[in-house]
């Protein structure tokens, strides 16, 4: 993931990397991959699960249409995600995906 592009929003950090750069995932070239990470900085287990559920919902709704095949999208939750307005999350996602340049 060190070769990926990174964008930071108020609620999450997005890192995008080509699947071909990840040796374990080379067989999934034509797919869109995504991962969600919530560290202990976000809070206890209940808070981390809530943050991941919120991210998972916006990912399901928007990444299949806005994402590009052959890339892995890694979302890292920030503590602010727990109190962030859920209606504003898709706007952050669209903004961050629009900033990523795919070669």
mmCIF file of N, CA, C and O in Angstrom:
data_model
loop_
_atom_site.group_PDB
_atom_site.id
_atom_site.type_symbol
_atom_site.label_atom_id
_atom_site.label_comp_id
_atom_site.label_asym_id
_atom_site.label_seq_id
_atom_site.Cartn_x
_atom_site.Cartn_y
_atom_site.Cartn_z
ATOM 1 N N UNK A 1 0.822 -1.201 0.000
ATOM 2 C CA UNK A 1 0.000 0.000 0.000
ATOM 3 C C UNK A 1 0.864 1.262 0.000
ATOM 4 O O UNK A 1 0.341 2.344 -0.143
ATOM 5 N N UNK A 2 2.165 1.100 0.132
ATOM 6 C CA UNK A 2 3.043 2.272 0.107
ATOM 7 C C UNK A 2 3.054 2.949 -1.257
ATOM 8 O O UNK A 2 3.387 4.116 -1.366
ATOM 9 N N UNK A 3 2.700 2.222 -2.317
ATOM 10 C CA UNK A 3 2.709 2.777 -3.664
ATOM 11 C C UNK A 3 1.380 3.422 -4.025
ATOM 12 O O UNK A 3 1.230 3.980 -5.092
ATOM 13 N N UNK A 4 0.391 3.343 -3.146
ATOM 14 C CA UNK A 4 -0.933 3.858 -3.436
ATOM 15 C C UNK A 4 -1.052 5.349 -3.228
ATOM 16 O O UNK A 4 -0.182 6.004 -2.651
ATOM 17 N N UNK A 5 -2.157 5.895 -3.707
ATOM 18 C CA UNK A 5 -2.474 7.301 -3.492
ATOM 19 C C UNK A 5 -3.333 7.423 -2.250
ATOM 20 O O UNK A 5 -4.157 6.560 -1.972
ATOM 21 N N UNK A 6 -3.172 8.503 -1.532
ATOM 22 C CA UNK A 6 -3.854 8.663 -0.254
ATOM 23 C C UNK A 6 -4.567 10.010 -0.195
ATOM 24 O O UNK A 6 -4.006 11.029 -0.589
ATOM 25 N N UNK A 7 -5.812 9.987 0.300
ATOM 26 C CA UNK A 7 -6.576 11.205 0.524
ATOM 27 C C UNK A 7 -7.200 11.149 1.896
ATOM 28 O O UNK A 7 -7.730 10.121 2.310
ATOM 29 N N UNK A 8 -7.146 12.266 2.603
ATOM 30 C CA UNK A 8 -7.661 12.353 3.967
ATOM 31 C C UNK A 8 -8.895 13.241 3.971
ATOM 32 O O UNK A 8 -8.875 14.353 3.443
ATOM 33 N N UNK A 9 -9.975 12.747 4.552
ATOM 34 C CA UNK A 9 -11.176 13.544 4.764
ATOM 35 C C UNK A 9 -11.369 13.677 6.266
ATOM 36 O O UNK A 9 -10.601 13.141 7.058
ATOM 37 N N UNK A 10 -12.405 14.382 6.672
ATOM 38 C CA UNK A 10 -12.681 14.548 8.096
ATOM 39 C C UNK A 10 -13.084 13.237 8.757
ATOM 40 O O UNK A 10 -12.849 13.034 9.938
ATOM 41 N N UNK A 11 -13.665 12.336 7.994
ATOM 42 C CA UNK A 11 -14.214 11.118 8.579
ATOM 43 C C UNK A 11 -13.394 9.858 8.308
ATOM 44 O O UNK A 11 -13.480 8.901 9.064
ATOM 45 N N UNK A 12 -12.607 9.839 7.243
ATOM 46 C CA UNK A 12 -11.822 8.644 6.929
ATOM 47 C C UNK A 12 -10.624 9.009 6.064
ATOM 48 O O UNK A 12 -10.531 10.107 5.528
ATOM 49 N N UNK A 13 -9.713 8.059 5.958
ATOM 50 C CA UNK A 13 -8.563 8.166 5.066
ATOM 51 C C UNK A 13 -8.767 7.122 3.970
ATOM 52 O O UNK A 13 -9.136 5.983 4.255
ATOM 53 N N UNK A 14 -8.549 7.510 2.734
ATOM 54 C CA UNK A 14 -8.707 6.593 1.601
ATOM 55 C C UNK A 14 -7.350 6.383 0.937
ATOM 56 O O UNK A 14 -6.664 7.340 0.593
ATOM 57 N N UNK A 15 -6.978 5.113 0.787
ATOM 58 C CA UNK A 15 -5.753 4.752 0.073
ATOM 59 C C UNK A 15 -6.162 3.863 -1.093
ATOM 60 O O UNK A 15 -6.900 2.896 -0.916
ATOM 61 N N UNK A 16 -5.712 4.213 -2.287
ATOM 62 C CA UNK A 16 -6.050 3.457 -3.499
ATOM 63 C C UNK A 16 -4.762 2.919 -4.101
ATOM 64 O O UNK A 16 -3.791 3.651 -4.274
ATOM 65 N N UNK A 17 -4.777 1.624 -4.410
ATOM 66 C CA UNK A 17 -3.603 0.957 -4.954
ATOM 67 C C UNK A 17 -4.058 -0.027 -6.028
ATOM 68 O O UNK A 17 -5.079 -0.686 -5.865
ATOM 69 N N UNK A 18 -3.317 -0.158 -7.129
ATOM 70 C CA UNK A 18 -3.669 -1.169 -8.133
ATOM 71 C C UNK A 18 -3.538 -2.576 -7.551
ATOM 72 O O UNK A 18 -2.611 -2.860 -6.792
ATOM 73 N N UNK A 19 -4.467 -3.440 -7.901
ATOM 74 C CA UNK A 19 -4.418 -4.818 -7.415
ATOM 75 C C UNK A 19 -3.170 -5.538 -7.908
ATOM 76 O O UNK A 19 -2.673 -6.453 -7.257
ATOM 77 N N UNK A 20 -2.636 -5.121 -9.040
ATOM 78 C CA UNK A 20 -1.439 -5.770 -9.580
ATOM 79 C C UNK A 20 -0.203 -5.508 -8.715
ATOM 80 O O UNK A 20 0.781 -6.232 -8.799
ATOM 81 N N UNK A 21 -0.247 -4.466 -7.881
ATOM 82 C CA UNK A 21 0.876 -4.143 -6.999
ATOM 83 C C UNK A 21 0.896 -5.022 -5.755
ATOM 84 O O UNK A 21 1.891 -5.049 -5.041
ATOM 85 N N UNK A 22 -0.199 -5.731 -5.481
ATOM 86 C CA UNK A 22 -0.308 -6.552 -4.282
ATOM 87 C C UNK A 22 -0.173 -8.007 -4.702
ATOM 88 O O UNK A 22 -1.067 -8.543 -5.369
ATOM 89 N N UNK A 23 0.937 -8.660 -4.344
ATOM 90 C CA UNK A 23 1.197 -10.019 -4.845
ATOM 91 C C UNK A 23 0.097 -11.024 -4.504
ATOM 92 O O UNK A 23 -0.215 -11.886 -5.312
ATOM 93 N N UNK A 24 -0.523 -10.907 -3.360
ATOM 94 C CA UNK A 24 -1.550 -11.865 -2.941
ATOM 95 C C UNK A 24 -2.814 -11.728 -3.784
ATOM 96 O O UNK A 24 -3.542 -12.696 -3.995
ATOM 97 N N UNK A 25 -3.079 -10.535 -4.315
ATOM 98 C CA UNK A 25 -4.327 -10.270 -5.033
ATOM 99 C C UNK A 25 -4.159 -10.157 -6.548
ATOM 100 O O UNK A 25 -5.023 -9.613 -7.215
ATOM 101 N N UNK A 26 -3.089 -10.675 -7.102
ATOM 102 C CA UNK A 26 -2.853 -10.544 -8.547
ATOM 103 C C UNK A 26 -3.908 -11.240 -9.392
ATOM 104 O O UNK A 26 -4.156 -10.857 -10.513
ATOM 105 N N UNK A 27 -4.561 -12.271 -8.875
ATOM 106 C CA UNK A 27 -5.554 -13.019 -9.653
ATOM 107 C C UNK A 27 -6.886 -12.288 -9.770
ATOM 108 O O UNK A 27 -7.764 -12.723 -10.496
ATOM 109 N N UNK A 28 -7.063 -11.177 -9.080
ATOM 110 C CA UNK A 28 -8.343 -10.465 -9.063
ATOM 111 C C UNK A 28 -8.258 -9.170 -9.863
ATOM 112 O O UNK A 28 -8.797 -8.156 -9.456
ATOM 113 N N UNK A 29 -7.613 -9.194 -11.007
ATOM 114 C CA UNK A 29 -7.365 -8.004 -11.815
ATOM 115 C C UNK A 29 -8.629 -7.243 -12.217
ATOM 116 O O UNK A 29 -8.674 -6.043 -12.174
ATOM 117 N N UNK A 30 -9.687 -7.914 -12.622
ATOM 118 C CA UNK A 30 -10.871 -7.245 -13.144
ATOM 119 C C UNK A 30 -11.898 -6.876 -12.091
ATOM 120 O O UNK A 30 -13.021 -6.528 -12.427
ATOM 121 N N UNK A 31 -11.549 -6.931 -10.839
ATOM 122 C CA UNK A 31 -12.503 -6.656 -9.770
ATOM 123 C C UNK A 31 -12.151 -5.368 -9.042
ATOM 124 O O UNK A 31 -11.066 -4.822 -9.206
ATOM 125 N N UNK A 32 -13.086 -4.914 -8.244
ATOM 126 C CA UNK A 32 -12.857 -3.781 -7.356
ATOM 127 C C UNK A 32 -12.738 -4.346 -5.954
ATOM 128 O O UNK A 32 -13.647 -5.022 -5.473
ATOM 129 N N UNK A 33 -11.627 -4.079 -5.301
ATOM 130 C CA UNK A 33 -11.440 -4.555 -3.936
ATOM 131 C C UNK A 33 -11.568 -3.405 -2.953
ATOM 132 O O UNK A 33 -11.297 -2.253 -3.293
ATOM 133 N N UNK A 34 -12.000 -3.717 -1.756
ATOM 134 C CA UNK A 34 -12.015 -2.695 -0.725
ATOM 135 C C UNK A 34 -11.770 -3.329 0.626
ATOM 136 O O UNK A 34 -12.021 -4.507 0.841
ATOM 137 N N UNK A 35 -11.227 -2.527 1.514
ATOM 138 C CA UNK A 35 -10.965 -2.960 2.876
ATOM 139 C C UNK A 35 -11.306 -1.833 3.833
ATOM 140 O O UNK A 35 -11.269 -0.659 3.461
ATOM 141 N N UNK A 36 -11.643 -2.204 5.046
ATOM 142 C CA UNK A 36 -12.005 -1.228 6.064
ATOM 143 C C UNK A 36 -11.172 -1.501 7.306
ATOM 144 O O UNK A 36 -11.080 -2.644 7.750
ATOM 145 N N UNK A 37 -10.574 -0.452 7.843
ATOM 146 C CA UNK A 37 -9.752 -0.569 9.042
ATOM 147 C C UNK A 37 -10.243 0.450 10.055
ATOM 148 O O UNK A 37 -10.490 1.609 9.725
ATOM 149 N N UNK A 38 -10.391 0.003 11.289
ATOM 150 C CA UNK A 38 -10.733 0.895 12.400
ATOM 151 C C UNK A 38 -9.828 0.508 13.572
ATOM 152 O O UNK A 38 -9.993 -0.563 14.148
ATOM 153 N N UNK A 39 -8.883 1.362 13.890
ATOM 154 C CA UNK A 39 -7.931 1.041 14.950
ATOM 155 C C UNK A 39 -8.512 1.402 16.319
ATOM 156 O O UNK A 39 -9.602 1.968 16.428
ATOM 157 N N UNK A 40 -7.774 1.092 17.354
ATOM 158 C CA UNK A 40 -8.231 1.397 18.711
ATOM 159 C C UNK A 40 -8.290 2.901 18.979
ATOM 160 O O UNK A 40 -8.886 3.322 19.958
ATOM 161 N N UNK A 41 -7.688 3.691 18.120
ATOM 162 C CA UNK A 41 -7.781 5.141 18.245
ATOM 163 C C UNK A 41 -9.224 5.613 18.056
ATOM 164 O O UNK A 41 -9.609 6.663 18.548
ATOM 165 N N UNK A 42 -10.003 4.842 17.308
ATOM 166 C CA UNK A 42 -11.406 5.192 17.063
ATOM 167 C C UNK A 42 -12.221 5.031 18.344
ATOM 168 O O UNK A 42 -13.150 5.794 18.595
ATOM 169 N N UNK A 43 -11.890 4.044 19.149
ATOM 170 C CA UNK A 43 -12.615 3.813 20.398
ATOM 171 C C UNK A 43 -12.640 2.335 20.744
ATOM 172 O O UNK A 43 -11.863 1.541 20.212
ATOM 173 N N UNK A 44 -13.573 1.987 21.621
ATOM 174 C CA UNK A 44 -13.684 0.578 22.020
ATOM 175 C C UNK A 44 -14.314 -0.240 20.890
ATOM 176 O O UNK A 44 -14.594 0.271 19.815
ATOM 177 N N UNK A 45 -14.552 -1.519 21.144
ATOM 178 C CA UNK A 45 -15.048 -2.420 20.095
ATOM 179 C C UNK A 45 -16.391 -1.967 19.532
ATOM 180 O O UNK A 45 -16.635 -2.066 18.324
ATOM 181 N N UNK A 46 -17.259 -1.467 20.385
ATOM 182 C CA UNK A 46 -18.565 -1.001 19.922
ATOM 183 C C UNK A 46 -18.398 0.171 18.954
ATOM 184 O O UNK A 46 -19.032 0.218 17.899
ATOM 185 N N UNK A 47 -17.523 1.109 19.292
ATOM 186 C CA UNK A 47 -17.293 2.269 18.431
ATOM 187 C C UNK A 47 -16.635 1.865 17.116
ATOM 188 O O UNK A 47 -16.999 2.372 16.052
ATOM 189 N N UNK A 48 -15.669 0.954 17.185
ATOM 190 C CA UNK A 48 -15.005 0.505 15.954
ATOM 191 C C UNK A 48 -15.984 -0.202 15.032
ATOM 192 O O UNK A 48 -15.985 0.017 13.822
ATOM 193 N N UNK A 49 -16.849 -1.040 15.592
ATOM 194 C CA UNK A 49 -17.850 -1.729 14.770
ATOM 195 C C UNK A 49 -18.831 -0.755 14.141
ATOM 196 O O UNK A 49 -19.216 -0.908 12.983
ATOM 197 N N UNK A 50 -19.238 0.254 14.896
ATOM 198 C CA UNK A 50 -20.154 1.267 14.362
ATOM 199 C C UNK A 50 -19.493 2.018 13.201
ATOM 200 O O UNK A 50 -20.118 2.251 12.162
ATOM 201 N N UNK A 51 -18.221 2.373 13.381
ATOM 202 C CA UNK A 51 -17.500 3.085 12.319
ATOM 203 C C UNK A 51 -17.397 2.226 11.066
ATOM 204 O O UNK A 51 -17.615 2.710 9.952
ATOM 205 N N UNK A 52 -17.102 0.946 11.226
ATOM 206 C CA UNK A 52 -16.993 0.053 10.071
ATOM 207 C C UNK A 52 -18.344 -0.152 9.395
ATOM 208 O O UNK A 52 -18.421 -0.204 8.160
ATOM 209 N N UNK A 53 -19.425 -0.241 10.167
ATOM 210 C CA UNK A 53 -20.762 -0.384 9.573
ATOM 211 C C UNK A 53 -21.117 0.839 8.747
ATOM 212 O O UNK A 53 -21.672 0.725 7.640
ATOM 213 N N UNK A 54 -20.804 2.026 9.269
ATOM 214 C CA UNK A 54 -21.117 3.254 8.535
ATOM 215 C C UNK A 54 -20.334 3.316 7.218
ATOM 216 O O UNK A 54 -20.885 3.657 6.168
ATOM 217 N N UNK A 55 -19.050 2.967 7.276
ATOM 218 C CA UNK A 55 -18.241 2.965 6.058
ATOM 219 C C UNK A 55 -18.731 1.916 5.073
ATOM 220 O O UNK A 55 -18.804 2.165 3.868
ATOM 221 N N UNK A 56 -19.069 0.748 5.578
ATOM 222 C CA UNK A 56 -19.525 -0.340 4.710
ATOM 223 C C UNK A 56 -20.766 0.069 3.923
ATOM 224 O O UNK A 56 -20.899 -0.250 2.738
ATOM 225 N N UNK A 57 -21.672 0.791 4.545
ATOM 226 C CA UNK A 57 -22.900 1.214 3.859
ATOM 227 C C UNK A 57 -22.618 2.174 2.713
ATOM 228 O O UNK A 57 -23.180 2.023 1.632
ATOM 229 N N UNK A 58 -21.758 3.162 2.924
ATOM 230 C CA UNK A 58 -21.496 4.088 1.819
ATOM 231 C C UNK A 58 -20.651 3.422 0.734
ATOM 232 O O UNK A 58 -20.781 3.752 -0.431
ATOM 233 N N UNK A 59 -19.811 2.470 1.130
ATOM 234 C CA UNK A 59 -19.011 1.755 0.140
ATOM 235 C C UNK A 59 -19.911 0.920 -0.765
ATOM 236 O O UNK A 59 -19.770 0.930 -1.984
ATOM 237 N N UNK A 60 -20.841 0.198 -0.175
ATOM 238 C CA UNK A 60 -21.762 -0.634 -0.976
ATOM 239 C C UNK A 60 -22.566 0.192 -1.960
ATOM 240 O O UNK A 60 -22.865 -0.244 -3.067
ATOM 241 N N UNK A 61 -22.925 1.395 -1.553
ATOM 242 C CA UNK A 61 -23.772 2.228 -2.396
ATOM 243 C C UNK A 61 -22.999 2.945 -3.502
ATOM 244 O O UNK A 61 -23.548 3.180 -4.587
ATOM 245 N N UNK A 62 -21.734 3.310 -3.260
ATOM 246 C CA UNK A 62 -21.061 4.216 -4.194
ATOM 247 C C UNK A 62 -19.802 3.675 -4.858
ATOM 248 O O UNK A 62 -19.497 4.086 -5.976
ATOM 249 N N UNK A 63 -19.049 2.803 -4.223
ATOM 250 C CA UNK A 63 -17.793 2.339 -4.828
ATOM 251 C C UNK A 63 -18.021 1.520 -6.099
ATOM 252 O O UNK A 63 -17.266 1.680 -7.060
ATOM 253 N N UNK A 64 -19.045 0.658 -6.196
ATOM 254 C CA UNK A 64 -19.228 -0.069 -7.461
ATOM 255 C C UNK A 64 -19.446 0.833 -8.674
ATOM 256 O O UNK A 64 -19.061 0.488 -9.789
ATOM 257 N N UNK A 65 -20.044 1.997 -8.478
ATOM 258 C CA UNK A 65 -20.283 2.891 -9.608
ATOM 259 C C UNK A 65 -19.156 3.898 -9.799
ATOM 260 O O UNK A 65 -18.854 4.273 -10.929
ATOM 261 N N UNK A 66 -18.527 4.354 -8.720
ATOM 262 C CA UNK A 66 -17.493 5.380 -8.818
ATOM 263 C C UNK A 66 -16.081 4.810 -8.866
ATOM 264 O O UNK A 66 -15.162 5.478 -9.330
ATOM 265 N N UNK A 67 -15.905 3.589 -8.381
ATOM 266 C CA UNK A 67 -14.580 2.977 -8.352
ATOM 267 C C UNK A 67 -14.182 2.424 -9.712
ATOM 268 O O UNK A 67 -15.011 2.238 -10.598
ATOM 269 N N UNK A 68 -12.910 2.159 -9.857
ATOM 270 C CA UNK A 68 -12.395 1.626 -11.117
ATOM 271 C C UNK A 68 -11.939 0.190 -10.896
ATOM 272 O O UNK A 68 -11.329 -0.129 -9.883
ATOM 273 N N UNK A 69 -12.259 -0.675 -11.854
ATOM 274 C CA UNK A 69 -11.881 -2.080 -11.742
ATOM 275 C C UNK A 69 -10.368 -2.221 -11.736
ATOM 276 O O UNK A 69 -9.653 -1.469 -12.396
ATOM 277 N N UNK A 70 -9.888 -3.197 -10.964
ATOM 278 C CA UNK A 70 -8.464 -3.448 -10.881
ATOM 279 C C UNK A 70 -7.766 -2.663 -9.796
ATOM 280 O O UNK A 70 -6.540 -2.619 -9.752
ATOM 281 N N UNK A 71 -8.543 -2.048 -8.909
ATOM 282 C CA UNK A 71 -7.957 -1.253 -7.831
ATOM 283 C C UNK A 71 -8.499 -1.697 -6.483
ATOM 284 O O UNK A 71 -9.632 -2.167 -6.375
ATOM 285 N N UNK A 72 -7.679 -1.508 -5.461
ATOM 286 C CA UNK A 72 -8.061 -1.786 -4.083
ATOM 287 C C UNK A 72 -8.255 -0.457 -3.373
ATOM 288 O O UNK A 72 -7.387 0.424 -3.434
ATOM 289 N N UNK A 73 -9.394 -0.303 -2.716
ATOM 290 C CA UNK A 73 -9.721 0.900 -1.974
ATOM 291 C C UNK A 73 -9.698 0.552 -0.490
ATOM 292 O O UNK A 73 -10.505 -0.247 -0.027
ATOM 293 N N UNK A 74 -8.768 1.148 0.240
ATOM 294 C CA UNK A 74 -8.641 0.895 1.666
ATOM 295 C C UNK A 74 -9.140 2.115 2.417
ATOM 296 O O UNK A 74 -8.631 3.224 2.231
ATOM 297 N N UNK A 75 -10.148 1.910 3.261
ATOM 298 C CA UNK A 75 -10.732 2.974 4.057
ATOM 299 C C UNK A 75 -10.274 2.816 5.501
ATOM 300 O O UNK A 75 -10.466 1.762 6.094
ATOM 301 N N UNK A 76 -9.689 3.867 6.046
ATOM 302 C CA UNK A 76 -9.246 3.864 7.431
ATOM 303 C C UNK A 76 -10.134 4.853 8.188
ATOM 304 O O UNK A 76 -10.137 6.054 7.891
ATOM 305 N N UNK A 77 -10.906 4.322 9.132
ATOM 306 C CA UNK A 77 -11.845 5.153 9.886
ATOM 307 C C UNK A 77 -11.105 6.099 10.824
ATOM 308 O O UNK A 77 -10.073 5.743 11.388
ATOM 309 N N UNK A 78 -11.640 7.291 10.964
ATOM 310 C CA UNK A 78 -11.130 8.248 11.935
ATOM 311 C C UNK A 78 -12.167 8.405 13.046
ATOM 312 O O UNK A 78 -13.344 8.110 12.855
ATOM 313 N N UNK A 79 -11.738 8.879 14.176
ATOM 314 C CA UNK A 79 -12.626 9.003 15.336
ATOM 315 C C UNK A 79 -13.831 9.903 15.027
ATOM 316 O O UNK A 79 -14.933 9.685 15.521
ATOM 317 N N UNK A 80 -13.630 10.900 14.188
ATOM 318 C CA UNK A 80 -14.688 11.845 13.840
ATOM 319 C C UNK A 80 -15.840 11.180 13.087
ATOM 320 O O UNK A 80 -16.932 11.726 13.013
ATOM 321 N N UNK A 81 -15.597 10.005 12.538
ATOM 322 C CA UNK A 81 -16.629 9.285 11.791
ATOM 323 C C UNK A 81 -17.838 8.955 12.663
ATOM 324 O O UNK A 81 -18.974 8.924 12.190
ATOM 325 N N UNK A 82 -17.616 8.739 13.942
ATOM 326 C CA UNK A 82 -18.698 8.351 14.847
ATOM 327 C C UNK A 82 -19.722 9.464 15.029
ATOM 328 O O UNK A 82 -20.910 9.198 15.199
ATOM 329 N N UNK A 83 -19.286 10.715 15.005
ATOM 330 C CA UNK A 83 -20.197 11.837 15.213
ATOM 331 C C UNK A 83 -20.491 12.603 13.930
ATOM 332 O O UNK A 83 -21.256 13.558 13.940
ATOM 333 N N UNK A 84 -19.881 12.175 12.832
ATOM 334 C CA UNK A 84 -20.055 12.846 11.546
ATOM 335 C C UNK A 84 -21.458 12.576 11.005
ATOM 336 O O UNK A 84 -22.003 11.485 11.181
ATOM 337 N N UNK A 85 -22.033 13.554 10.333
ATOM 338 C CA UNK A 85 -23.361 13.418 9.749
ATOM 339 C C UNK A 85 -23.347 12.334 8.666
ATOM 340 O O UNK A 85 -22.558 12.396 7.730
ATOM 341 N N UNK A 86 -24.214 11.327 8.817
ATOM 342 C CA UNK A 86 -24.215 10.199 7.880
ATOM 343 C C UNK A 86 -24.565 10.643 6.468
ATOM 344 O O UNK A 86 -24.066 10.077 5.494
ATOM 345 N N UNK A 87 -25.385 11.669 6.331
ATOM 346 C CA UNK A 87 -25.767 12.158 5.009
ATOM 347 C C UNK A 87 -24.592 12.822 4.290
ATOM 348 O O UNK A 87 -24.583 12.915 3.059
ATOM 349 N N UNK A 88 -23.581 13.268 5.024
ATOM 350 C CA UNK A 88 -22.420 13.916 4.412
ATOM 351 C C UNK A 88 -21.337 12.921 4.009
ATOM 352 O O UNK A 88 -20.422 13.287 3.271
ATOM 353 N N UNK A 89 -21.423 11.691 4.454
ATOM 354 C CA UNK A 89 -20.402 10.691 4.124
ATOM 355 C C UNK A 89 -20.300 10.407 2.624
ATOM 356 O O UNK A 89 -19.186 10.332 2.099
ATOM 357 N N UNK A 90 -21.412 10.232 1.908
ATOM 358 C CA UNK A 90 -21.275 10.016 0.447
ATOM 359 C C UNK A 90 -20.590 11.185 -0.255
ATOM 360 O O UNK A 90 -19.835 10.986 -1.203
ATOM 361 N N UNK A 91 -20.817 12.392 0.228
ATOM 362 C CA UNK A 91 -20.177 13.563 -0.358
ATOM 363 C C UNK A 91 -18.658 13.481 -0.164
ATOM 364 O O UNK A 91 -17.895 13.750 -1.088
ATOM 365 N N UNK A 92 -18.215 13.086 1.033
ATOM 366 C CA UNK A 92 -16.786 12.913 1.282
ATOM 367 C C UNK A 92 -16.206 11.809 0.399
ATOM 368 O O UNK A 92 -15.107 11.939 -0.120
ATOM 369 N N UNK A 93 -16.953 10.732 0.249
ATOM 370 C CA UNK A 93 -16.485 9.612 -0.562
ATOM 371 C C UNK A 93 -16.335 10.035 -2.023
ATOM 372 O O UNK A 93 -15.315 9.762 -2.657
ATOM 373 N N UNK A 94 -17.339 10.714 -2.559
ATOM 374 C CA UNK A 94 -17.270 11.168 -3.947
ATOM 375 C C UNK A 94 -16.126 12.154 -4.148
ATOM 376 O O UNK A 94 -15.431 12.118 -5.161
ATOM 377 N N UNK A 95 -15.913 13.026 -3.164
ATOM 378 C CA UNK A 95 -14.823 13.998 -3.250
ATOM 379 C C UNK A 95 -13.474 13.291 -3.285
ATOM 380 O O UNK A 95 -12.637 13.585 -4.130
ATOM 381 N N UNK A 96 -13.279 12.344 -2.376
ATOM 382 C CA UNK A 96 -11.988 11.656 -2.308
ATOM 383 C C UNK A 96 -11.758 10.770 -3.537
ATOM 384 O O UNK A 96 -10.640 10.708 -4.052
ATOM 385 N N UNK A 97 -12.795 10.102 -4.030
ATOM 386 C CA UNK A 97 -12.634 9.284 -5.236
ATOM 387 C C UNK A 97 -12.369 10.153 -6.467
ATOM 388 O O UNK A 97 -11.684 9.743 -7.383
ATOM 389 N N UNK A 98 -12.913 11.350 -6.480
ATOM 390 C CA UNK A 98 -12.664 12.272 -7.587
ATOM 391 C C UNK A 98 -11.239 12.797 -7.619
ATOM 392 O O UNK A 98 -10.734 13.194 -8.659
ATOM 393 N N UNK A 99 -10.577 12.796 -6.478
ATOM 394 C CA UNK A 99 -9.200 13.282 -6.383
ATOM 395 C C UNK A 99 -8.174 12.236 -6.817
ATOM 396 O O UNK A 99 -7.047 12.580 -7.149
ATOM 397 N N UNK A 100 -8.571 10.978 -6.789
ATOM 398 C CA UNK A 100 -7.653 9.901 -7.145
ATOM 399 C C UNK A 100 -7.469 9.872 -8.655
ATOM 400 O O UNK A 100 -8.442 9.909 -9.409
ATOM 401 N N UNK A 101 -6.236 9.804 -9.098
ATOM 402 C CA UNK A 101 -5.952 9.707 -10.526
ATOM 403 C C UNK A 101 -5.523 8.280 -10.832
ATOM 404 O O UNK A 101 -4.568 7.766 -10.267
ATOM 405 N N UNK A 102 -6.268 7.623 -11.694
ATOM 406 C CA UNK A 102 -5.951 6.254 -12.100
ATOM 407 C C UNK A 102 -5.126 6.325 -13.376
ATOM 408 O O UNK A 102 -5.528 6.971 -14.342
ATOM 409 N N UNK A 103 -3.974 5.649 -13.390
ATOM 410 C CA UNK A 103 -3.153 5.677 -14.609
ATOM 411 C C UNK A 103 -3.785 4.934 -15.760
ATOM 412 O O UNK A 103 -4.633 4.149 -15.631
#
